[in-house]
Coordinates of C-alpha atoms and ligand atoms in Angstrom, one line a residue:
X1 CA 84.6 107.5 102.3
X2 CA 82.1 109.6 100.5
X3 CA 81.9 107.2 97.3
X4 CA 80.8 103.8 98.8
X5 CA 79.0 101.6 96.9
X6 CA 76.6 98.9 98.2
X7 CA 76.6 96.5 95.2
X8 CA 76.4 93.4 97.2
X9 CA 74.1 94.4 99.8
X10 CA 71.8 95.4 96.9
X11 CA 72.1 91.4 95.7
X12 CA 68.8 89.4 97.3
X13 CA 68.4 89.2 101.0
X14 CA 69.8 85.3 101.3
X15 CA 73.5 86.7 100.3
X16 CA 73.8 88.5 103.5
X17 CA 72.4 90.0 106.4
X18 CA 72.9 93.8 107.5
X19 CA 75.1 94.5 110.7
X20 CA 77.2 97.2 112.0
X21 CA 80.3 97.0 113.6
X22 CA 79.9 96.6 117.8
X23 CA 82.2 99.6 118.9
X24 CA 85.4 99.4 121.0
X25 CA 86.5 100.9 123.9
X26 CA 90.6 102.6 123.4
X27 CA 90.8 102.3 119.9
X28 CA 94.3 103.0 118.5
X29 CA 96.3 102.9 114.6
X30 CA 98.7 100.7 114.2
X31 CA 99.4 100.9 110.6
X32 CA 97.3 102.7 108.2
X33 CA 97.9 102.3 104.3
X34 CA 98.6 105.9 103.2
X35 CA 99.3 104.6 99.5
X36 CA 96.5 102.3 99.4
X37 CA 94.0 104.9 100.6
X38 CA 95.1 107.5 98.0
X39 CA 95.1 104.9 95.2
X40 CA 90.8 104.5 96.5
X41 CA 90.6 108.2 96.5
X42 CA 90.0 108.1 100.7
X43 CA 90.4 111.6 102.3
X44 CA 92.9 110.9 105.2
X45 CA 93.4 114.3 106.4
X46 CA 90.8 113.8 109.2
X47 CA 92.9 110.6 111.2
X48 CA 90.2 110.7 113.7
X49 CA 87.5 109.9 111.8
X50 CA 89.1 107.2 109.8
X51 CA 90.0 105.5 113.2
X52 CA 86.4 105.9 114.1
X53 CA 85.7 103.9 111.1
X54 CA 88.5 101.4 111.0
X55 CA 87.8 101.0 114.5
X56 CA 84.1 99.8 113.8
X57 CA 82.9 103.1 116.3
X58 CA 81.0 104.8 113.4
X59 CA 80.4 103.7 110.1
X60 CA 80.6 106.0 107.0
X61 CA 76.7 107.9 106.0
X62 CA 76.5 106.3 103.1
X63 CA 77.5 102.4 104.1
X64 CA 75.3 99.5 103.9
X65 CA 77.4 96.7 106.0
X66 CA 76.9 93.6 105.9
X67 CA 77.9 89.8 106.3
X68 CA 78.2 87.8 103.7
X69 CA 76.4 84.1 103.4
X70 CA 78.7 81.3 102.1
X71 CA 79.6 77.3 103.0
X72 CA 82.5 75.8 102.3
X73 CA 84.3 72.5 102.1
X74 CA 86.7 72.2 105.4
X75 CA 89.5 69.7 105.6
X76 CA 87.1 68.0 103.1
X77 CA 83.9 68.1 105.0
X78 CA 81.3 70.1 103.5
X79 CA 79.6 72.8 106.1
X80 CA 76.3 74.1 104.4
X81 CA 76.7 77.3 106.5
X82 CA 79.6 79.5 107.2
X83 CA 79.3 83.3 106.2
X84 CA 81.3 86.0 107.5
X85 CA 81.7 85.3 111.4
X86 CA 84.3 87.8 112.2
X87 CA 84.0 90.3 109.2
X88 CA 81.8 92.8 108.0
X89 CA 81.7 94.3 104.3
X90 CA 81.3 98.3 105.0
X91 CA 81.1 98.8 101.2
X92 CA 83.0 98.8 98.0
X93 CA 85.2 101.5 96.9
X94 CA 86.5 102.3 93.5
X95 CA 90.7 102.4 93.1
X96 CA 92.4 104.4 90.5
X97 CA 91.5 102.0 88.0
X98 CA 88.2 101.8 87.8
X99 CA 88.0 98.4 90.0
X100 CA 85.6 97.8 92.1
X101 CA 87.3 96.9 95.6
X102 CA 85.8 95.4 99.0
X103 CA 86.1 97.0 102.1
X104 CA 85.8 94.7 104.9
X105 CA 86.8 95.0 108.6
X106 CA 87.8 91.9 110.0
X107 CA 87.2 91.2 114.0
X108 CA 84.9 93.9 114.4
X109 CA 82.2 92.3 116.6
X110 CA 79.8 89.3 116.3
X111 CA 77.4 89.3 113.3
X112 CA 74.1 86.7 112.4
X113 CA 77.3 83.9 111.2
X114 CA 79.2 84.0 114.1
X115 CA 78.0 80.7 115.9
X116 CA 79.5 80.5 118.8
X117 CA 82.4 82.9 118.1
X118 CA 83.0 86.6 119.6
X119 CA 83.3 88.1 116.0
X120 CA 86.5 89.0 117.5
X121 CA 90.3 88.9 116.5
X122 CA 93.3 89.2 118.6
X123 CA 96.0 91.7 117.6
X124 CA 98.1 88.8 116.6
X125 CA 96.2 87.8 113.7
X126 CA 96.0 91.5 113.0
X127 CA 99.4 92.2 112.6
X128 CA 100.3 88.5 110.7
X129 CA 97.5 89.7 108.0
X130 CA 99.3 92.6 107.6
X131 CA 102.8 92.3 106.7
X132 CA 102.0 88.9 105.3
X133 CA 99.2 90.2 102.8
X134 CA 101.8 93.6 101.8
X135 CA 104.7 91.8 101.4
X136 CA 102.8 89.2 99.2
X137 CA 101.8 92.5 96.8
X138 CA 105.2 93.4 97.0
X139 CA 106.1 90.2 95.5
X140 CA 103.4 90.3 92.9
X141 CA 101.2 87.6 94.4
X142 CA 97.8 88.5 93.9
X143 CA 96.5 89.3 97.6
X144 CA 93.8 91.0 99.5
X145 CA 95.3 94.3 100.7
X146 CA 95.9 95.7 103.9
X147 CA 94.3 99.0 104.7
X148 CA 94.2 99.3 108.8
X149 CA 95.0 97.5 111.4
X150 CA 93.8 98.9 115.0
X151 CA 94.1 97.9 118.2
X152 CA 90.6 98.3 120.5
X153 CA 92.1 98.2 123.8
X154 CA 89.3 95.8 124.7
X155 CA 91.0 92.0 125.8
X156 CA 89.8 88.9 123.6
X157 CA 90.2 86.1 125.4
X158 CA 91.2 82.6 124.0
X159 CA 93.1 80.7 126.1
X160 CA 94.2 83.9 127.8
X161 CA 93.4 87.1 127.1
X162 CA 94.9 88.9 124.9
X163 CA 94.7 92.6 123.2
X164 CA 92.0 92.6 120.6
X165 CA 92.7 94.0 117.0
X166 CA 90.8 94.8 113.9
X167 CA 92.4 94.3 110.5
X168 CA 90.6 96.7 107.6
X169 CA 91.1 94.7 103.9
X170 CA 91.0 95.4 100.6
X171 CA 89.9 93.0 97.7
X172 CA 89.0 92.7 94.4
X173 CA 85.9 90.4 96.1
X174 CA 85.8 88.0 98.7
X175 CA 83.6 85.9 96.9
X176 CA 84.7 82.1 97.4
X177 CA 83.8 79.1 96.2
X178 CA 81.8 78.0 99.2
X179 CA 80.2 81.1 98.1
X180 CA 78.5 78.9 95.8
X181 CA 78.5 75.8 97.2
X182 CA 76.0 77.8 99.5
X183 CA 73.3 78.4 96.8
X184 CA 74.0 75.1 95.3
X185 CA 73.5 73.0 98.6
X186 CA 70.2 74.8 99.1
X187 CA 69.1 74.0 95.4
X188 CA 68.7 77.6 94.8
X189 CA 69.6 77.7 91.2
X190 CA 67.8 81.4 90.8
X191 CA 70.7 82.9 93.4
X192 CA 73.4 81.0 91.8
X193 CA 72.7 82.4 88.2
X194 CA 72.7 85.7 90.3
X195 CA 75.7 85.1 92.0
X196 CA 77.5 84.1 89.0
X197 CA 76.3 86.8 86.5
X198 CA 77.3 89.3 89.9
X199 CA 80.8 87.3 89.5
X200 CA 81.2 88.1 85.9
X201 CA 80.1 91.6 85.4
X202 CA 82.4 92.5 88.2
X203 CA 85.3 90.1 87.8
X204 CA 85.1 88.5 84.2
X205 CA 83.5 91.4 82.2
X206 CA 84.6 90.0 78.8
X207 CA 82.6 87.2 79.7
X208 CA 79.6 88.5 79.6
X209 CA 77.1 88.4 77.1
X210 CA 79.0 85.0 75.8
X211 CA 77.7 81.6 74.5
X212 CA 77.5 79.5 77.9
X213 CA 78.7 81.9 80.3
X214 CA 78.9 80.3 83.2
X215 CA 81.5 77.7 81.8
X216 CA 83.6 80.8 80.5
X217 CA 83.6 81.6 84.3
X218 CA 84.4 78.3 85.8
X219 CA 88.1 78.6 82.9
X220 CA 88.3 82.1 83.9
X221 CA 88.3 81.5 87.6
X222 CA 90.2 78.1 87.2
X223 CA 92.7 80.5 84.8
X224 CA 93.6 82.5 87.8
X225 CA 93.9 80.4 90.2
X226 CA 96.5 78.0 88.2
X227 CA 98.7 81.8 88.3
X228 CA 98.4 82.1 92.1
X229 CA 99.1 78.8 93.2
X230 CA 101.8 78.7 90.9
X231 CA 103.1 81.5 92.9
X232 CA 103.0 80.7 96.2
X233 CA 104.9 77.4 94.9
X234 CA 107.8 79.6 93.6
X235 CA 108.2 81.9 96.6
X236 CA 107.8 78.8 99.5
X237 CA 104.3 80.3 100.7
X238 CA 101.9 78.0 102.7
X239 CA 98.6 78.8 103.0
X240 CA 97.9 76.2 105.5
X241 CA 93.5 76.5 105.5
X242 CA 92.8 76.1 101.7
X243 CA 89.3 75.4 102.4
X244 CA 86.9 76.4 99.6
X245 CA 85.6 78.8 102.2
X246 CA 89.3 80.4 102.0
X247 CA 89.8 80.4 98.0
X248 CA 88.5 83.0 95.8
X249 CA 87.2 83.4 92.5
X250 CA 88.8 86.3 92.0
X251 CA 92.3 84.3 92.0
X252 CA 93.2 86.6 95.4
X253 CA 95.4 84.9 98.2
X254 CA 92.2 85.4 100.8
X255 CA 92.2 84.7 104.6
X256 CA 95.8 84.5 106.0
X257 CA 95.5 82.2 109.0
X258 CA 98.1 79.9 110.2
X259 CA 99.9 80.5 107.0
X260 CA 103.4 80.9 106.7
X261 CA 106.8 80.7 104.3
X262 CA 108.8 78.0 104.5
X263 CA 112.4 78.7 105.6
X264 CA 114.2 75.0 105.2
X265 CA 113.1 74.0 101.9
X266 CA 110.7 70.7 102.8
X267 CA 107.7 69.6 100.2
X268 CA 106.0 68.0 103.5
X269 CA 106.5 71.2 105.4
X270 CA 103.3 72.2 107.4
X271 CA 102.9 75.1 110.1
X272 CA 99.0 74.8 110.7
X273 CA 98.2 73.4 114.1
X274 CA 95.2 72.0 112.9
X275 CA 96.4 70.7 109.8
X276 CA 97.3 67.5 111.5
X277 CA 97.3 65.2 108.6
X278 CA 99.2 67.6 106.6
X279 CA 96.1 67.8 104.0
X280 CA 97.6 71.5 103.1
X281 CA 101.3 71.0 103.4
X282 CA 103.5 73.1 100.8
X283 CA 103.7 70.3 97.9
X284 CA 100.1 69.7 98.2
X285 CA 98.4 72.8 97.2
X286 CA 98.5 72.2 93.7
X287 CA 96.1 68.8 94.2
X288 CA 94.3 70.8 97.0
X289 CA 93.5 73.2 94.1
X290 CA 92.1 70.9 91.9
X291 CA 90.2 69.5 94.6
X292 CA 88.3 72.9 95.7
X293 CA 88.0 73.7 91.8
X294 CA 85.8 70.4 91.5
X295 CA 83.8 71.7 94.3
X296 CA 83.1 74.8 92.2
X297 CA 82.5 72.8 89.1
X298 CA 79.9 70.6 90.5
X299 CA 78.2 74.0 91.7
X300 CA 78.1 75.2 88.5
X301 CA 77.0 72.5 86.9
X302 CA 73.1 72.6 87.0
X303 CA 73.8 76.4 85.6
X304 CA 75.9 75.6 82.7
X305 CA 74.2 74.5 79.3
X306 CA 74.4 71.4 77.9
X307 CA 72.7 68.0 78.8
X308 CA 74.0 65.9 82.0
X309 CA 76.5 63.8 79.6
X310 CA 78.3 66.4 77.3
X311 CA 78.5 69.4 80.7
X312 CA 80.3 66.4 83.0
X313 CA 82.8 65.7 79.9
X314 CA 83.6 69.2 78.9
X315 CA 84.1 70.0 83.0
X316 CA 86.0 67.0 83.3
X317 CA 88.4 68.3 80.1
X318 CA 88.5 71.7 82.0
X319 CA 89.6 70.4 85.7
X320 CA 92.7 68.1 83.3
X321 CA 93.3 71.1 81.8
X322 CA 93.8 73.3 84.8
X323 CA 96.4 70.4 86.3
X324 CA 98.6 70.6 83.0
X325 CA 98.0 74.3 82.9
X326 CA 99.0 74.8 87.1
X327 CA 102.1 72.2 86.2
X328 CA 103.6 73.9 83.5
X329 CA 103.2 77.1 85.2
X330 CA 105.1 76.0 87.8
X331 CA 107.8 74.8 86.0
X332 CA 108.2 77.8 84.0
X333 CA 108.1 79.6 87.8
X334 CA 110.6 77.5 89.1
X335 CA 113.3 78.0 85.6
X336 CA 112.7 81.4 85.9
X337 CA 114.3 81.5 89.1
X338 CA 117.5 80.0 88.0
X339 CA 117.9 82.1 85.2
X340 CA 116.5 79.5 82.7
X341 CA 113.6 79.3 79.9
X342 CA 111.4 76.4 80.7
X343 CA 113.0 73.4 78.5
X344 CA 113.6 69.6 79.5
X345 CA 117.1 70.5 80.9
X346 CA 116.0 73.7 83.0
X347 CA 113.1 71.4 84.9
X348 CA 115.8 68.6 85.4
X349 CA 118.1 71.1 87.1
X350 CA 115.6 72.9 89.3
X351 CA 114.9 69.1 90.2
X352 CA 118.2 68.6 91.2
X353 CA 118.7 71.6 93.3
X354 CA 115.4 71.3 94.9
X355 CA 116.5 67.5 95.8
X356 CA 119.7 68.4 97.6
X357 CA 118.3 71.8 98.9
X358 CA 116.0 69.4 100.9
X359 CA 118.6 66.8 101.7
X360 CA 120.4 70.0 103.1
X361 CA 118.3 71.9 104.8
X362 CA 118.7 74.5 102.7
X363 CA 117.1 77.7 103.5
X364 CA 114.1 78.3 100.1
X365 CA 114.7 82.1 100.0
X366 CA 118.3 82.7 100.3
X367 CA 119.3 79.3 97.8
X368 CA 117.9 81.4 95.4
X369 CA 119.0 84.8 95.8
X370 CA 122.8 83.5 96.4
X371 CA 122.7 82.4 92.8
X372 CA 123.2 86.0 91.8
X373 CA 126.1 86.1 93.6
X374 CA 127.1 83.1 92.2
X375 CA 126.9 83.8 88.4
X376 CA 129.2 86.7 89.6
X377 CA 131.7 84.5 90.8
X378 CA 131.2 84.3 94.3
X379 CA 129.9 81.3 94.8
X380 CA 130.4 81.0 99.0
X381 CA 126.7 82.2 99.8
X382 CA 125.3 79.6 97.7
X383 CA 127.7 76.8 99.4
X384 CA 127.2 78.1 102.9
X385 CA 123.3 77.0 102.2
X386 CA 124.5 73.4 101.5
X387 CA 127.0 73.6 104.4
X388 CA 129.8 73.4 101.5
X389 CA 128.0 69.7 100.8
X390 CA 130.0 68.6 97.6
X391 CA 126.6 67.8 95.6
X392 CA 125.6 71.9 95.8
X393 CA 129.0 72.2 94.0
X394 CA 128.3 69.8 91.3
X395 CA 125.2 71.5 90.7
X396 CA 126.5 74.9 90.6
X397 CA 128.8 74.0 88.1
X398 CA 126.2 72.1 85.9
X399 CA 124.1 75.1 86.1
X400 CA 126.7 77.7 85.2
X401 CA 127.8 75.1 82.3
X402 CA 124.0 75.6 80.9
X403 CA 123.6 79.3 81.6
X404 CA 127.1 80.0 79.6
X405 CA 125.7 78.3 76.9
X406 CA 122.3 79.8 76.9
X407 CA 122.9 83.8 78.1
X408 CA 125.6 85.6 77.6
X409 CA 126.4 88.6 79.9
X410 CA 126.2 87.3 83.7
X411 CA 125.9 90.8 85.2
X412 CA 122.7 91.6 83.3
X413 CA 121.2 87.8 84.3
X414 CA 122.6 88.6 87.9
X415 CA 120.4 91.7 87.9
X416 CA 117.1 90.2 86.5
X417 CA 117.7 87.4 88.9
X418 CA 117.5 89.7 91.3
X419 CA 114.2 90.8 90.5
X420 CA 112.7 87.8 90.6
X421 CA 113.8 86.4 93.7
X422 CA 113.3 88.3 96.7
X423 CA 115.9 88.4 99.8
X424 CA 113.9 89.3 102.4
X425 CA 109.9 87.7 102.9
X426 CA 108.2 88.0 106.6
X427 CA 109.9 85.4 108.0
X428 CA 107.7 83.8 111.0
X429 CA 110.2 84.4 113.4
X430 CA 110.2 88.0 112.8
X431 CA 106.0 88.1 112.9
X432 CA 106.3 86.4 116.0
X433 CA 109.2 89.6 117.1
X434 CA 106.5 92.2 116.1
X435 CA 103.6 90.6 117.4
X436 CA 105.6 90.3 121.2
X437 CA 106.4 94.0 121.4
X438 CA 103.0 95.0 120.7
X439 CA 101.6 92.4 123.0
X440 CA 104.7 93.0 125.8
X441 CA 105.4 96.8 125.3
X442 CA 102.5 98.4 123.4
X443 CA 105.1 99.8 120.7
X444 CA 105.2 98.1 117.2
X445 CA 108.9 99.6 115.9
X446 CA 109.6 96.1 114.6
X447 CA 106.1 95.7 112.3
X448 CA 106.6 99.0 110.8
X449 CA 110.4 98.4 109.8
X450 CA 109.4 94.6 108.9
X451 CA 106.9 96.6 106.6
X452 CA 108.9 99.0 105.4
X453 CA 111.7 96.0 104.7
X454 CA 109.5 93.7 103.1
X455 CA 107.9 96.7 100.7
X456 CA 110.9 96.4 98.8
X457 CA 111.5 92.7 99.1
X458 CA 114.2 92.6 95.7
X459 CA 116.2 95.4 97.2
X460 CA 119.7 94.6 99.5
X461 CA 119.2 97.3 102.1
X462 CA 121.2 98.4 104.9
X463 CA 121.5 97.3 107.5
X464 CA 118.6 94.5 107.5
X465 CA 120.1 91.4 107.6
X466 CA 118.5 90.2 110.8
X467 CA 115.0 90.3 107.7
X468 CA 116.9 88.2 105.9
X469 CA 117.7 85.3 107.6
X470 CA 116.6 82.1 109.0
X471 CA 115.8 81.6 112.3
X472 CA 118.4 80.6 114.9
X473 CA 117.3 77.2 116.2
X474 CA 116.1 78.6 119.5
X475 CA 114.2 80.9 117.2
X476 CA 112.7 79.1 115.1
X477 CA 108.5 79.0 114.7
X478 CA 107.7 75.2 113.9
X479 CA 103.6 76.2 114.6
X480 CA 101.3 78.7 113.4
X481 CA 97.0 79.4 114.5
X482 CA 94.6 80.6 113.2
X483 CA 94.1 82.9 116.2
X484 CA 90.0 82.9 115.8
Ligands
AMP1 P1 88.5 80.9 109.0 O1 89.1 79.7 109.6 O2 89.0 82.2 109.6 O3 88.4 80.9 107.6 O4 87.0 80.9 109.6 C1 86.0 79.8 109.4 C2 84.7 80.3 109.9 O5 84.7 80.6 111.3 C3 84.2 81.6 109.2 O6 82.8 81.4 109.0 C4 84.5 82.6 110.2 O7 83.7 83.7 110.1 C5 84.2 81.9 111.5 N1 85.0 82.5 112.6 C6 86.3 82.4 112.8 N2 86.7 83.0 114.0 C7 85.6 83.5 114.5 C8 85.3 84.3 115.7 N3 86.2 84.7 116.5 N4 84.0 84.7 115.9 C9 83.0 84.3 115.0 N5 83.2 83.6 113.9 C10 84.5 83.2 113.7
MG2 MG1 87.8 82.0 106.2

């Protein structure tokens, strides 16, 4: 990792404090990101140094880690400091595109934020992060990357002990909005402006050097979240900790926790443990959204020019906007998964479906890739979902009523349906598979074929059904943790 930069460690001493990782004793790959490495031109012809580095046993000449300051908002009550408790920033790296991308291991040893905490992750977590995080690029959901995940062979111990892990990422930036809630809670308006012009030239070039900037920002950042949110609605992800510690400005799914998909489609559906009032549950993450993007707004505020009056209306026009913006994208989502352009009709029908799938129990994923089948005549996989309830027929014959009308060749809309919704996601059952044989037998043959499955999540493949199915009900995974 010859080409590091230290951009962030070069910001003012308050954004961070320097740390290296605390070495391990056994340290061992599980998975290493061949594709992602190449694409940030890392040399991985010498595997034992970059286990020595994924590890946390040696960190590369030219790094300048750190852990990062931030507060956040959590379930709604504002913590003036956080920062990076678990996680140190190595450096950033630059990818075949000229991006500038974090590289951050995560459960590598205790660091200035860590409170009361080991800085420690158990291999669970580890492996979770990293088939959920790939198979949410695979789906084109904007997502911190994968680029390690090692196992220490020192014990962490929570309840029990259990085999410690460190998971290396890859993003964009983990900056967050408690990112700057933490300058704005100190009144530190000279580190915001910092924080934010940092934000923009890396994130939001075109931004820069326009009439009030930092409002530009605050749309830009709103602008990518409304396209992330709106995807984790039309693939049945749950984050379950959308904390404004846990949300990013650069529009990245960050932090995977207790987060899960849902298999039975549910709007009230909740996996956290500690998401006891359901605060984060599937149908609320658009309003949770909304919620954490007010927290940025009022951080911004004192930075963004205007008097008091006119800055509170045109943020207030911004945060409506956002809503319609998020709603609509949804919807247009949503159609686009049964084949349909976004119209009055198409929004009423995915109502509809979405109305019996939940009076049926009807699995999210598979409702929608049967309708392929479907449009091809065989219409049995799409029933089965209902349990051949007489409703799913009505619909099915409604919706083939408006797609005759509206397209015209049903093998071509078969095909692109295809592409658009996937037939196998890491279901938690299957996580919770991997994590076991690590845990019980030291191997990890099922996360490596779960990756390898879930890589291509739009392709039937051989053999893989046992991917592409809910859980049996002695199976099934009605609680996720955040494992810290
Ligand atoms: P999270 O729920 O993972 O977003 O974490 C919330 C806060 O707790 C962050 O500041 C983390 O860095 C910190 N944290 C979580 N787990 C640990 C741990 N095992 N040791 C130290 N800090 C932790
Ligand atoms: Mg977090």
């Amino acid at each position: 990792m010859q080409n590091l930069k230290n951009t962030y460690s070069e910001l003012p001493k308050d954004f961070h404090r320097a740390i290296n990782p605390t070495p391990v004793s056994k340290p061992k790959v599980l998975s290493l990101n061949y594709a992602l490495a190449n694409n940030l031109s890392i040399d991985t012809s010498d595997e034992a140094q970059l286990l020595s580095y994924f590890s946390g046993n040696a960190v590369p000449e030219n790094a300048s880690a750190i852990a990062t300051a931030y507060a956040g908002h959590q379930f709604g009550n504002f913590v003036p400091q956080l920062g990076d408790g678990r996680a140190i920033l190595i450096g950033e790296l630059i990818d075949e595109a000229g991006k500038l991308n974090d590289i951050q291991l995560k459960g590598s040893g205790p660091t200035a934020f860590s409170r009361q905490g080991d800085g420690r992750s158990a291999i669970g977590p580890v492996i979770r992060e990293y088939i959920l995080s790939e198979a949410m690029h695979a789906m084109n959901v904007p997502t911190t990357r994968a680029l390690a995940a090692i196992s220490t062979g020192d014990d962490v111990f929570r309840e029990t002990a259990l085999k410690g892990g460190i998971l290396t990422r890859v993003s964009s930036s983990l900056i967050r909005v408690g990112t700057f809630e933490f300058f704005r809670a100190r009144q530190d308006l000279d580190n915001l402006r910092i924080l934010a012009d940092y934000s923009i030239n890396r994130l939001y070039p075109a931004i820069s050097g326009q009439k009030n900037k930092y409002l530009l920002l605050f749309n830009a950042i709103a602008e990518k979240q409304s396209i992330l949110i709106s995807k984790w609605m039309s693939i049945g992800f749950i984050h379950g900790v959308m904390n404004t510690d846990n949300f990013s400005i650069s529009g990245e799914t960050i932090d995977y926790g207790p987060c899960a998909f849902m298999e039975s489609y549910d709007p009230d559906t909740v996996f956290s443990s500690i998401d006891r009032h359901g605060r984060y549950k599937y149908s609320n993450q658009p309003k949770i959204a909304l919620w954490n993007l007010s927290c940025l707004a009022g951080s911004l505020l004192p930075i963004i020019d205007g008097n008091e009056d006119e800055k509170e209306e045109i943020i207030r026009e911004s945060l409506g906007n956002f809503s319609k913006d998020l709603n609509s994208k949804i919807n247009i989502e949503m159609t686009k998964k049964i084949g349909l352009k976004e119209t009055r009709q198409s929004n009423e029908l995915t109502k509809n479906l979405l109305s019996i799938m939940h009076q049926n129990g009807a699995d999210f994923t598979l409702t929608f890739r049967s309708l392929s089948s479907a449009i091809k005549g065989n219409d049995d996989q799409f029933l089965q979902c209902f349990n051949g309830n007489q409703e799913a027929e009505g619909w099915l014959v409604e919706w083939k009523n408006l797609i005759n009308k509206e397209k015209g060749d049903g093998e071509t809309l078969a095909e692109s349906l295809n592409c658009i919704n996937p037939i196998y996601i890491p279901r938690n059952h299957m996580i919770e598979r991997a994590i076991r044989e690590y845990e019980e037998e030291n191997t990890h043959s099922i996360m490596d074929e779960m990756l390898k499955v879930t890589a291509d999540p739009y392709l039937d493949q051989k053999d893989m059904e046992d991917y592409a199915v809910p859980a049996k009900d002695d199976e099934q995974v009605t609680q996720t943790f955040c494992g810290t």
